Coordinates of C-alpha atoms and ligand atoms in Angstrom, one line a residue:
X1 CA 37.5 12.2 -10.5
X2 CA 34.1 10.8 -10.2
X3 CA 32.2 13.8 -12.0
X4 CA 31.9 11.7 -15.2
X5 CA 30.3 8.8 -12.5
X6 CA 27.6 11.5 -11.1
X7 CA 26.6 12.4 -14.7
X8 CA 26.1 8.6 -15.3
X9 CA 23.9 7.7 -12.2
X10 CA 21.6 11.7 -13.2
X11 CA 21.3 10.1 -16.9
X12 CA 20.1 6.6 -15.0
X13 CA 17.5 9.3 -13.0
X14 CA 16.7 11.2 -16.2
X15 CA 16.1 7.8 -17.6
X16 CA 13.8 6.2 -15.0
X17 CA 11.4 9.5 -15.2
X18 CA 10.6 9.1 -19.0
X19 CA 10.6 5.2 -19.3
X20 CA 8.0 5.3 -16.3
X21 CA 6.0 7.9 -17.5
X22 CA 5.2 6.0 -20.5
X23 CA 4.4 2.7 -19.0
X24 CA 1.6 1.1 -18.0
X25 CA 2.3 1.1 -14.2
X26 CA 0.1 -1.6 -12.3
X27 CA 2.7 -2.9 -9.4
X28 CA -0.4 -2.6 -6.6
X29 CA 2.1 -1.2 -4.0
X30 CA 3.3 1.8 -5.9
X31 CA 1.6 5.6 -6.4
X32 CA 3.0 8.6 -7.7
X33 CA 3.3 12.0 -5.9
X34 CA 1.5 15.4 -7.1
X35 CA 3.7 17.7 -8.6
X36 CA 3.2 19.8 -5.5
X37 CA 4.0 16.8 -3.2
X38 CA 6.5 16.2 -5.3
X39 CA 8.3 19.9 -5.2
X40 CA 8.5 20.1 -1.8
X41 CA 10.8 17.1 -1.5
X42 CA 13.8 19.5 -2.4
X43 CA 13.6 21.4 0.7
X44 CA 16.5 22.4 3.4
X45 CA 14.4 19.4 5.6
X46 CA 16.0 17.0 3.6
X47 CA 19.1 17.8 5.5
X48 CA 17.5 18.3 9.1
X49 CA 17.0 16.0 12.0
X50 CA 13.9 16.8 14.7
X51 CA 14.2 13.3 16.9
X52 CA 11.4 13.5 19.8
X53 CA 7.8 15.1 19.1
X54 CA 6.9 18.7 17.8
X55 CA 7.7 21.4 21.0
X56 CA 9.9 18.7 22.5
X57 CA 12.7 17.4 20.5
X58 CA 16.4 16.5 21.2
X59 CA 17.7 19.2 18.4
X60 CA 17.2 22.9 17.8
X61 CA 15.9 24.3 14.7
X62 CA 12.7 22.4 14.1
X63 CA 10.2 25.2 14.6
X64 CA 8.9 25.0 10.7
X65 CA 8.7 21.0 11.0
X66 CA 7.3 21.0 14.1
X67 CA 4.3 23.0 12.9
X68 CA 4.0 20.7 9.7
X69 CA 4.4 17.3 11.5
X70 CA 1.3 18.6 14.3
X71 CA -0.8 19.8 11.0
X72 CA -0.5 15.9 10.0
X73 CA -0.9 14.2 12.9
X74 CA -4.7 16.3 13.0
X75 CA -5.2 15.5 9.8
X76 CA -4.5 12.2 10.2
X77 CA -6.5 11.7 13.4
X78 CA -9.7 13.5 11.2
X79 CA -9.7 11.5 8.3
X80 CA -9.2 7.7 10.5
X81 CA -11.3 9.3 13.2
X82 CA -8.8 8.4 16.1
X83 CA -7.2 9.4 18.9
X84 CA -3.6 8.5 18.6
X85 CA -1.3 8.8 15.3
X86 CA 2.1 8.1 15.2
X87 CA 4.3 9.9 11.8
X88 CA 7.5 8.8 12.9
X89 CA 8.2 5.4 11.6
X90 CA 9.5 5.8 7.9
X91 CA 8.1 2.6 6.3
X92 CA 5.3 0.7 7.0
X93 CA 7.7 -2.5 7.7
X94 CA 9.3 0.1 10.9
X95 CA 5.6 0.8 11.6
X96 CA 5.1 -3.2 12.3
X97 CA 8.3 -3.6 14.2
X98 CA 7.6 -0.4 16.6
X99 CA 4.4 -2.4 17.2
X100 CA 5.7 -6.2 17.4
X101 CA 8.9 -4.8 19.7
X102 CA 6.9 -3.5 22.8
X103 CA 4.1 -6.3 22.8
X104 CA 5.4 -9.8 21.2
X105 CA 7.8 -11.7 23.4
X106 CA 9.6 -15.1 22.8
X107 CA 6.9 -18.0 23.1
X108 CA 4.1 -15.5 22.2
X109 CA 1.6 -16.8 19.9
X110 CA 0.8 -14.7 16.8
X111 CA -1.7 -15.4 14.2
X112 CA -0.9 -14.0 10.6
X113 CA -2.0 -14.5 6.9
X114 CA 0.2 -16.7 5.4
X115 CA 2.6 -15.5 2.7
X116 CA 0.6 -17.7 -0.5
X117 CA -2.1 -16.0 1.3
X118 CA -1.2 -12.4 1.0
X119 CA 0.6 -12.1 4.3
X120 CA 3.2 -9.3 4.2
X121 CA 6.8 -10.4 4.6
X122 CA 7.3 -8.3 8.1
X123 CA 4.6 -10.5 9.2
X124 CA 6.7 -14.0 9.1
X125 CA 9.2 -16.1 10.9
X126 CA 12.1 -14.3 8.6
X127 CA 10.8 -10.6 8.5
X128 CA 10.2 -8.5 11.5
X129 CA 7.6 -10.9 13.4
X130 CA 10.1 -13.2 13.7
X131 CA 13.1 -11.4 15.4
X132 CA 10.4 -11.4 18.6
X133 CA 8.5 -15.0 18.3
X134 CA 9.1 -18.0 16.5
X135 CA 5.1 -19.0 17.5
X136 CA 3.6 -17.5 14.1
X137 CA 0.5 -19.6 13.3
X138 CA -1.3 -18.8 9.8
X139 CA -5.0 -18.2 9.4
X140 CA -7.2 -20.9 8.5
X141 CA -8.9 -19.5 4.8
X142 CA -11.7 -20.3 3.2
X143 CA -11.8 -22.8 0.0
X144 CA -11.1 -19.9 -2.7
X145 CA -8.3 -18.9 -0.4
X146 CA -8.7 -15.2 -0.3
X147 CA -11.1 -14.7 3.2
X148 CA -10.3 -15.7 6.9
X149 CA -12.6 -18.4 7.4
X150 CA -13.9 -17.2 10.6
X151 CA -15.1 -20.2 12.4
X152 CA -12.4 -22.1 11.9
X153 CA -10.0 -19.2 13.5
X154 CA -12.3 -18.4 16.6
X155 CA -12.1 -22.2 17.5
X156 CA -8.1 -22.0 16.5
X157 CA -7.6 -18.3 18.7
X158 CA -9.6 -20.0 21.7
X159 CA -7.2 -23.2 21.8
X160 CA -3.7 -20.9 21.1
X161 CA -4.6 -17.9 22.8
X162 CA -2.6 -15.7 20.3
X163 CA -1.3 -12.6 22.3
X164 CA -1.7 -10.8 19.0
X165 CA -3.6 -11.3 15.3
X166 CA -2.7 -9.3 12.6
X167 CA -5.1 -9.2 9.3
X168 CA -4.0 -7.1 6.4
X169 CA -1.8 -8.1 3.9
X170 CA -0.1 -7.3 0.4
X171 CA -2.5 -9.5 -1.4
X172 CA -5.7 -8.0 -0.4
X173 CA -8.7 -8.3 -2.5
X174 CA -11.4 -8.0 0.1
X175 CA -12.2 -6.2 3.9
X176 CA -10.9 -8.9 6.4
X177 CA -13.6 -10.0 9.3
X178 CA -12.3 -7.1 12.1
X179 CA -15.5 -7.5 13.5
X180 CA -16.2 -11.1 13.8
X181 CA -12.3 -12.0 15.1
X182 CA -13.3 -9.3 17.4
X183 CA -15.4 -11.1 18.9
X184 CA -13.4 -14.4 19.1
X185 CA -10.1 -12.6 20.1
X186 CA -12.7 -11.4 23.6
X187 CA -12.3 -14.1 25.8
X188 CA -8.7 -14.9 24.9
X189 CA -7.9 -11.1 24.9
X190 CA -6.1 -11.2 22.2
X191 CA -5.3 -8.1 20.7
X192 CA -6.1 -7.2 17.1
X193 CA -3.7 -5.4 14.4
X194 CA -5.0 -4.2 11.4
X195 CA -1.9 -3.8 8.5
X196 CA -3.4 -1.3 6.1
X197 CA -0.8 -0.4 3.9
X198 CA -2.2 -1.2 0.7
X199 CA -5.9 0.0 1.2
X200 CA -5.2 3.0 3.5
X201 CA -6.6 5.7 1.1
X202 CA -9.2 3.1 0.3
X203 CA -10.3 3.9 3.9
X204 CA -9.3 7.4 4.3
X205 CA -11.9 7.8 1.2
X206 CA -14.2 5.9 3.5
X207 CA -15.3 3.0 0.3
X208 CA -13.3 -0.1 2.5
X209 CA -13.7 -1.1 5.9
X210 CA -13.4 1.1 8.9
X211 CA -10.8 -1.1 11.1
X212 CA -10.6 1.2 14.0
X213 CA -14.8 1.1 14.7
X214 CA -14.8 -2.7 13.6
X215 CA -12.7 -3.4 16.6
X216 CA -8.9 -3.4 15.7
X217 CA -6.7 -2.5 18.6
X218 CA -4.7 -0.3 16.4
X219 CA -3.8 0.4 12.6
X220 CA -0.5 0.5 11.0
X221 CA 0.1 1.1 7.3
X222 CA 3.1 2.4 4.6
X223 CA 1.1 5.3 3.0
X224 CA 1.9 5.6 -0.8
X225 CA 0.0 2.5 -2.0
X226 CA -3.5 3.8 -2.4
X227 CA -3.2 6.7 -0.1
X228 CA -1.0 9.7 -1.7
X229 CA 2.1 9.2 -0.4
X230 CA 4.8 10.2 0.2
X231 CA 6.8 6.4 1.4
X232 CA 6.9 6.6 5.1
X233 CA 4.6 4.6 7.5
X234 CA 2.4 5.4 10.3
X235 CA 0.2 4.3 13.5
X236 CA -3.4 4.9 14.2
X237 CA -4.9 3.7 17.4
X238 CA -8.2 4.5 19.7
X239 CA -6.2 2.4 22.7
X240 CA -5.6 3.5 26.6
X241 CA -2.6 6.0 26.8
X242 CA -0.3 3.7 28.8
X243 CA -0.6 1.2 26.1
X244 CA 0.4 4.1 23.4
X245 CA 3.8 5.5 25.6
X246 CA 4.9 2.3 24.7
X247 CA 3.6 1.9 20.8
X248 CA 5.5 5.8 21.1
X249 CA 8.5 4.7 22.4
X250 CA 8.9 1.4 19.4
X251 CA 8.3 4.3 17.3
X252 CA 11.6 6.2 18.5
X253 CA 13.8 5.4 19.5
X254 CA 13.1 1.4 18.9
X255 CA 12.7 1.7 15.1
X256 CA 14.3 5.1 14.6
X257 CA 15.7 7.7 15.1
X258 CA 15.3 10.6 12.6
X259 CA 12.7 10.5 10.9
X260 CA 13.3 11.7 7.4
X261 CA 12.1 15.5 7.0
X262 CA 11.4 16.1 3.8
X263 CA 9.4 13.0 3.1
X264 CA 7.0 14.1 6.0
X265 CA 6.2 17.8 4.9
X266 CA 5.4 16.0 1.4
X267 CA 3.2 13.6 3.3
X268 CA 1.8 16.6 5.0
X269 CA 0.5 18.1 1.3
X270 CA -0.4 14.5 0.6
X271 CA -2.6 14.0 3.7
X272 CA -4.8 17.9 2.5
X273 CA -4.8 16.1 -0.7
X274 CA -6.8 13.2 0.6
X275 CA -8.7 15.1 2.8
X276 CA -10.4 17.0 -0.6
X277 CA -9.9 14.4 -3.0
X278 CA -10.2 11.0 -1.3
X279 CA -13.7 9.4 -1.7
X280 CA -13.4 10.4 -5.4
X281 CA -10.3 9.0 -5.8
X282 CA -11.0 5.2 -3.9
X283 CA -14.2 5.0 -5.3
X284 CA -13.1 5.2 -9.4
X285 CA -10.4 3.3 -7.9
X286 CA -12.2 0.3 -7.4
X287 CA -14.1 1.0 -9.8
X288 CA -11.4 0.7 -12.2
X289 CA -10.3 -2.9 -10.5
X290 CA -13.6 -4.5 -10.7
X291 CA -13.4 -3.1 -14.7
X292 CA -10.4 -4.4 -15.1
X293 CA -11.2 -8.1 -13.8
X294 CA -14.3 -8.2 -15.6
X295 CA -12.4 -7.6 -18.9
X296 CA -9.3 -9.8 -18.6
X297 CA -12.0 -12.3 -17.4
X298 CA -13.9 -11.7 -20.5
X299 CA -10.8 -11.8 -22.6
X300 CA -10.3 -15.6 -21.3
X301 CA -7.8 -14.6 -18.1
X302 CA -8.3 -16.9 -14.7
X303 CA -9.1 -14.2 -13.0
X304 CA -9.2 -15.0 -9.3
X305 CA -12.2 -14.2 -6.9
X306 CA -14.8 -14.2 -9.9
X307 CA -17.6 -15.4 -7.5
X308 CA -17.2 -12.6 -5.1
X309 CA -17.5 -9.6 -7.6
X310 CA -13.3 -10.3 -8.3
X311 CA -12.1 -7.5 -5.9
X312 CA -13.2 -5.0 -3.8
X313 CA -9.8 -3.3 -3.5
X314 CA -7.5 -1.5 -5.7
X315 CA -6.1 -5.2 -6.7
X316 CA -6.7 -8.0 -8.9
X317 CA -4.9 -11.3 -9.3
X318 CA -4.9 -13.7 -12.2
X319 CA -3.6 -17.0 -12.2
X320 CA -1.5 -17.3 -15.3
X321 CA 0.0 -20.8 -14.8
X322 CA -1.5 -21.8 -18.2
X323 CA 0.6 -18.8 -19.9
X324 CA 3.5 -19.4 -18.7
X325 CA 3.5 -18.6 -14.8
X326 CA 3.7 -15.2 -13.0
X327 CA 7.7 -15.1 -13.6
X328 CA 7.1 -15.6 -17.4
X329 CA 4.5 -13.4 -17.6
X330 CA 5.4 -10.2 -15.9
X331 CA 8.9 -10.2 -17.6
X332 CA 7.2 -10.0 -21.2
X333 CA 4.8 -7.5 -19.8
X334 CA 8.0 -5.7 -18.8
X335 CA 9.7 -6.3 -22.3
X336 CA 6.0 -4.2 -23.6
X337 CA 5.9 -1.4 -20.6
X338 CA 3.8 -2.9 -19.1
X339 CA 4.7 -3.1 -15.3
X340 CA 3.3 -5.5 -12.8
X341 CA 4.9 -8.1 -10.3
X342 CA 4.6 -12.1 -10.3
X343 CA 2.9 -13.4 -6.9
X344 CA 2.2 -16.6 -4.9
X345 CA -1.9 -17.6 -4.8
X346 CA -3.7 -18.9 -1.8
X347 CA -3.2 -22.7 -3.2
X348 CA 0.7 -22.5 -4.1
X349 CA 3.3 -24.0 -1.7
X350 CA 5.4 -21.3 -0.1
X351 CA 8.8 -23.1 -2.6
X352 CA 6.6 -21.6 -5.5
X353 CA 8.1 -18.0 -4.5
X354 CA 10.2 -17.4 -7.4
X355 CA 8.3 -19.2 -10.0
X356 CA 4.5 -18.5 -8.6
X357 CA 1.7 -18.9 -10.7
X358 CA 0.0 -15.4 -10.4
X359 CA 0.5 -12.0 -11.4
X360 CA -1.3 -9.0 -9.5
X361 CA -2.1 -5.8 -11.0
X362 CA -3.0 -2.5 -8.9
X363 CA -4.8 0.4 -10.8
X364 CA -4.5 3.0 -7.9
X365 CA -1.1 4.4 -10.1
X366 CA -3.2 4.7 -13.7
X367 CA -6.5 5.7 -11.7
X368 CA -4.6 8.6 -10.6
X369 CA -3.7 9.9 -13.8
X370 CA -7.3 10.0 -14.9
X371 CA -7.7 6.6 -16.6
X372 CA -11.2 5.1 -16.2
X373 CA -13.2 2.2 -17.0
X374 CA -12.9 2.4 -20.8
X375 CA -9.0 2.6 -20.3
X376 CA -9.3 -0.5 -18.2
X377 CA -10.5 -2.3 -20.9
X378 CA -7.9 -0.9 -23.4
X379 CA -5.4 -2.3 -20.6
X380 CA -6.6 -5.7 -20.8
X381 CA -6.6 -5.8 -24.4
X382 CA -3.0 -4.9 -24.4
X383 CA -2.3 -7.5 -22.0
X384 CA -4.1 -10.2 -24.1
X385 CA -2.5 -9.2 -27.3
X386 CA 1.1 -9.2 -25.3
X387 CA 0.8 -12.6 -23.4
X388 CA -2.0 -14.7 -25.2
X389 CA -1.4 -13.2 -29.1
X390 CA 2.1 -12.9 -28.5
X391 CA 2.6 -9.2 -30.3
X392 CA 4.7 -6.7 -29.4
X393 CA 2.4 -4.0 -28.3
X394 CA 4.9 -1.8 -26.7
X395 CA 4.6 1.8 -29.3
X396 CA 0.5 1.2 -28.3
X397 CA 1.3 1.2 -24.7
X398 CA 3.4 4.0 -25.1
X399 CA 1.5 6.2 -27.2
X400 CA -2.0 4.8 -25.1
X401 CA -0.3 6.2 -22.1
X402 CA 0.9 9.3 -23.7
X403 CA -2.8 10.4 -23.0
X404 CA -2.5 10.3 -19.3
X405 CA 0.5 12.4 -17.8
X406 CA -0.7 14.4 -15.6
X407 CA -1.4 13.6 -11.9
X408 CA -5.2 13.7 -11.1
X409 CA -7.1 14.3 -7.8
X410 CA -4.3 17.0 -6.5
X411 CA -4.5 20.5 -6.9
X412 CA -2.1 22.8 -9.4
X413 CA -0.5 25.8 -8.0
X414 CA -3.2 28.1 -8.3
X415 CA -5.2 25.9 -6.1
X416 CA -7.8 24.1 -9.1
X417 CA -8.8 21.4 -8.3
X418 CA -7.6 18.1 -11.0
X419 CA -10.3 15.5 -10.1
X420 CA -12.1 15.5 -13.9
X421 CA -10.6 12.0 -16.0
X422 CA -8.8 13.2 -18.9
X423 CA -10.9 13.0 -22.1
X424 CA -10.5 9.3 -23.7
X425 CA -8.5 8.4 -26.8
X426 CA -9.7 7.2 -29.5
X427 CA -7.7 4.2 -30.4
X428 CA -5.5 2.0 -28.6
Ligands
DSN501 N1 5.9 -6.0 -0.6 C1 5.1 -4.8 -0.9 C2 4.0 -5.2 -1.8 O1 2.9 -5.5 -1.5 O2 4.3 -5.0 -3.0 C3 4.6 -4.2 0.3 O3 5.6 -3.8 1.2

């Protein structure tokens, strides 16, 4: 009765595949998977449950997944140089709660990046925070908005006491101060978390901060922003065992209970990918950001963070409130393939959320299929012409990304390596 149905939603599938593989992807939260990640998410596992840890779990017939998910929890302890990793949680949102549900209590004091400021929703009084405390107190920031100012927070930690900080957020254009709130956060004990979804493979490549050795307590993080995938979440810690049986036991079972099979062995292929193609990959990312700011900057863009070098991260931000607003914008950017998401600035009231006044772009996507500097600056000219000349530039962006189709820093099934940038084009 409903065959004619299932045809629809594999023609909606079919659909999605080629529009996105002709657009101009820049949301900064998104990454693709390598055609071998990509493969192996078809397996049996996609069916299994293995609740518990490798050797010990609640079910039979995990031998094969055991022996993947202990290949990635080494690999994983290598590349962030740790001594605890937990796989379990399956979005970096569960990775925050197994966290927030064994060590904040009601009346605890929590210090946070406020949501204009970047904060990530899980960190606030509606997301996950705020199931355990209502006590969330934001970061004081420096006059541009985008940095903790330090001083300011060690006098605020030493009058609240936080029981926990957590630095890291969605809007994340440079390293946070790990070290110096380290230092504040002594006296008060106050323990640090370090939320690294969006520029984990920035740091498994080793070209951001290293959170762990800069003092953070522990490290959680969704891993298919800048590090390969697949979308699951994880834990990374260097803290006293008694303190990780309970971080283990948030994992599962407080914020799950299977824990998705066939997204792990993919993250498994993902994690060997970063291992070889990692410090490449995060260093012409960034590049590719900073090239990017510099030319919508150029082209007449407010391009936030100019006097800091505009980003040291996979992102960049522009305030378009003269064009239109970040609503306005992105939408004809969608209307032209081009694909990027409206967000709140540092200086905009949190009632701006659906109307903010910024847009941020994330070149980690286009980066990984071989784009480069040059292509940055095609990018921006397409944006300009789009939003500022007001042309419909949709057949360039299509035929512009028709160059780049094939996933880079991975290997191909005869094990070559795919690191080289395609060749450029020679016209937009
Ligand atoms: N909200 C996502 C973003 O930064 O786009 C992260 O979960």
């Amino acid at each position: 009765m409903y065959a004619k149905k299932i045809s629809e939603i594999e023609k909606l599938i079919q659909k999605q595949d080629e529009w996105r593989c002709q657009c101009i992807n820049l949301i900064a939260s998104e990454n693709v998977l390598s055609q071998r990640a990509r493969a192996a998410g078809c397996s049996d596992f996609a069916h299994r449950y293995a609740e518990g840890h490798p050797g010990e779990r609640y079910y039979r017939g995990t031998s094969y997944i055991d022996e993947i998910e202990s290949q990635l929890k080494t690999n994983l302890k290598i590349i962030f140089e740790c001594d605890h990793c937990e796989v379990r949680p399956i979005s970096g949102t569960n990775a925050n709660e197994a966290v927030f549900s064994r060590f904040v209590g009601p009346g605890d004091v929590v210090m946070v990046n406020s949501t204009p400021g970047g904060g990530h929703i899980s960190h606030h009084r509606r997301g996950s925070l705020g199931k355990f405390t209502h006590n969330i107190i934001d970061f004081p920031v420096t006059t541009d908005g985008y940095r903790i100012d330090v001083e300011k927070a060690a006098y605020l930690i030493e009058k609240t006491r936080p029981k926990l900080i957590v630095v890291g957020k969605s809007l994340f254009l440079f390293p946070e101060p790990v070290a110096e709130l380290a230092e504040a956060c002594r006296h008060s004990k106050t323990l640090i978390m370090y939320d690294g979804a969006h520029v984990l493979g920035l740091i498994a490549g080793k070209r951001f901060q290293r959170p762990l050795a800069e003092g953070a307590w522990l490290m959680t993080a969704s891993t298919h922003k800048t590090f390969f995938g697949s979308q699951r979440g994880v834990i990374l810690s260097n803290m006293e065992e008694e303190s990780w049986r309970k971080i283990d036991r948030g994992a599962f079972p407080g914020s799950s209970s299977n824990h998705h099979l066939d997204t792990l062995a993919q993250m498994a292929i993902c994690a060997y990918e970063m291992m070889d193609f990692g410090d490449t990959y995060a260093e012409d990312t960034i590049r590719n950001a900073r090239s990017l700011a510099a030319a919508l900057d150029r082209l007449g863009f407010d391009v936030q963070g100019r006097e800091f070098g505009y980003t040291e991260s996979h992102q960049v931000a522009v305030n378009v409130k003269a064009q239109g607003g970040g609503e306005k914008v992105s939408r004809t950017l969608e209307a032209n393939d081009i694909i990027l998401n409206m967000n709140m600035l540092p200086h905009e009231p949190l009632s701006n959320h659906d109307r903010p006044d910024g847009i941020r772009l994330g070149v980690q996507e286009m980066t990984r299929f071989g784009m480069g500097e040059a292509e940055m600056g095609q990018i921006a000219e397409l944006i300009h012409a789009c939003i500022v000349g007001k042309k419909d530039v949709k057949e360039d962006v299509n035929r512009f990304r028709s160059q780049f189709r094939e996933v880079r820093y991975s290997y191909d099934n005869f094990g070559e390596r795919r690191t080289e940038p395609l060749k450029l084009m020679k016209s937009a």
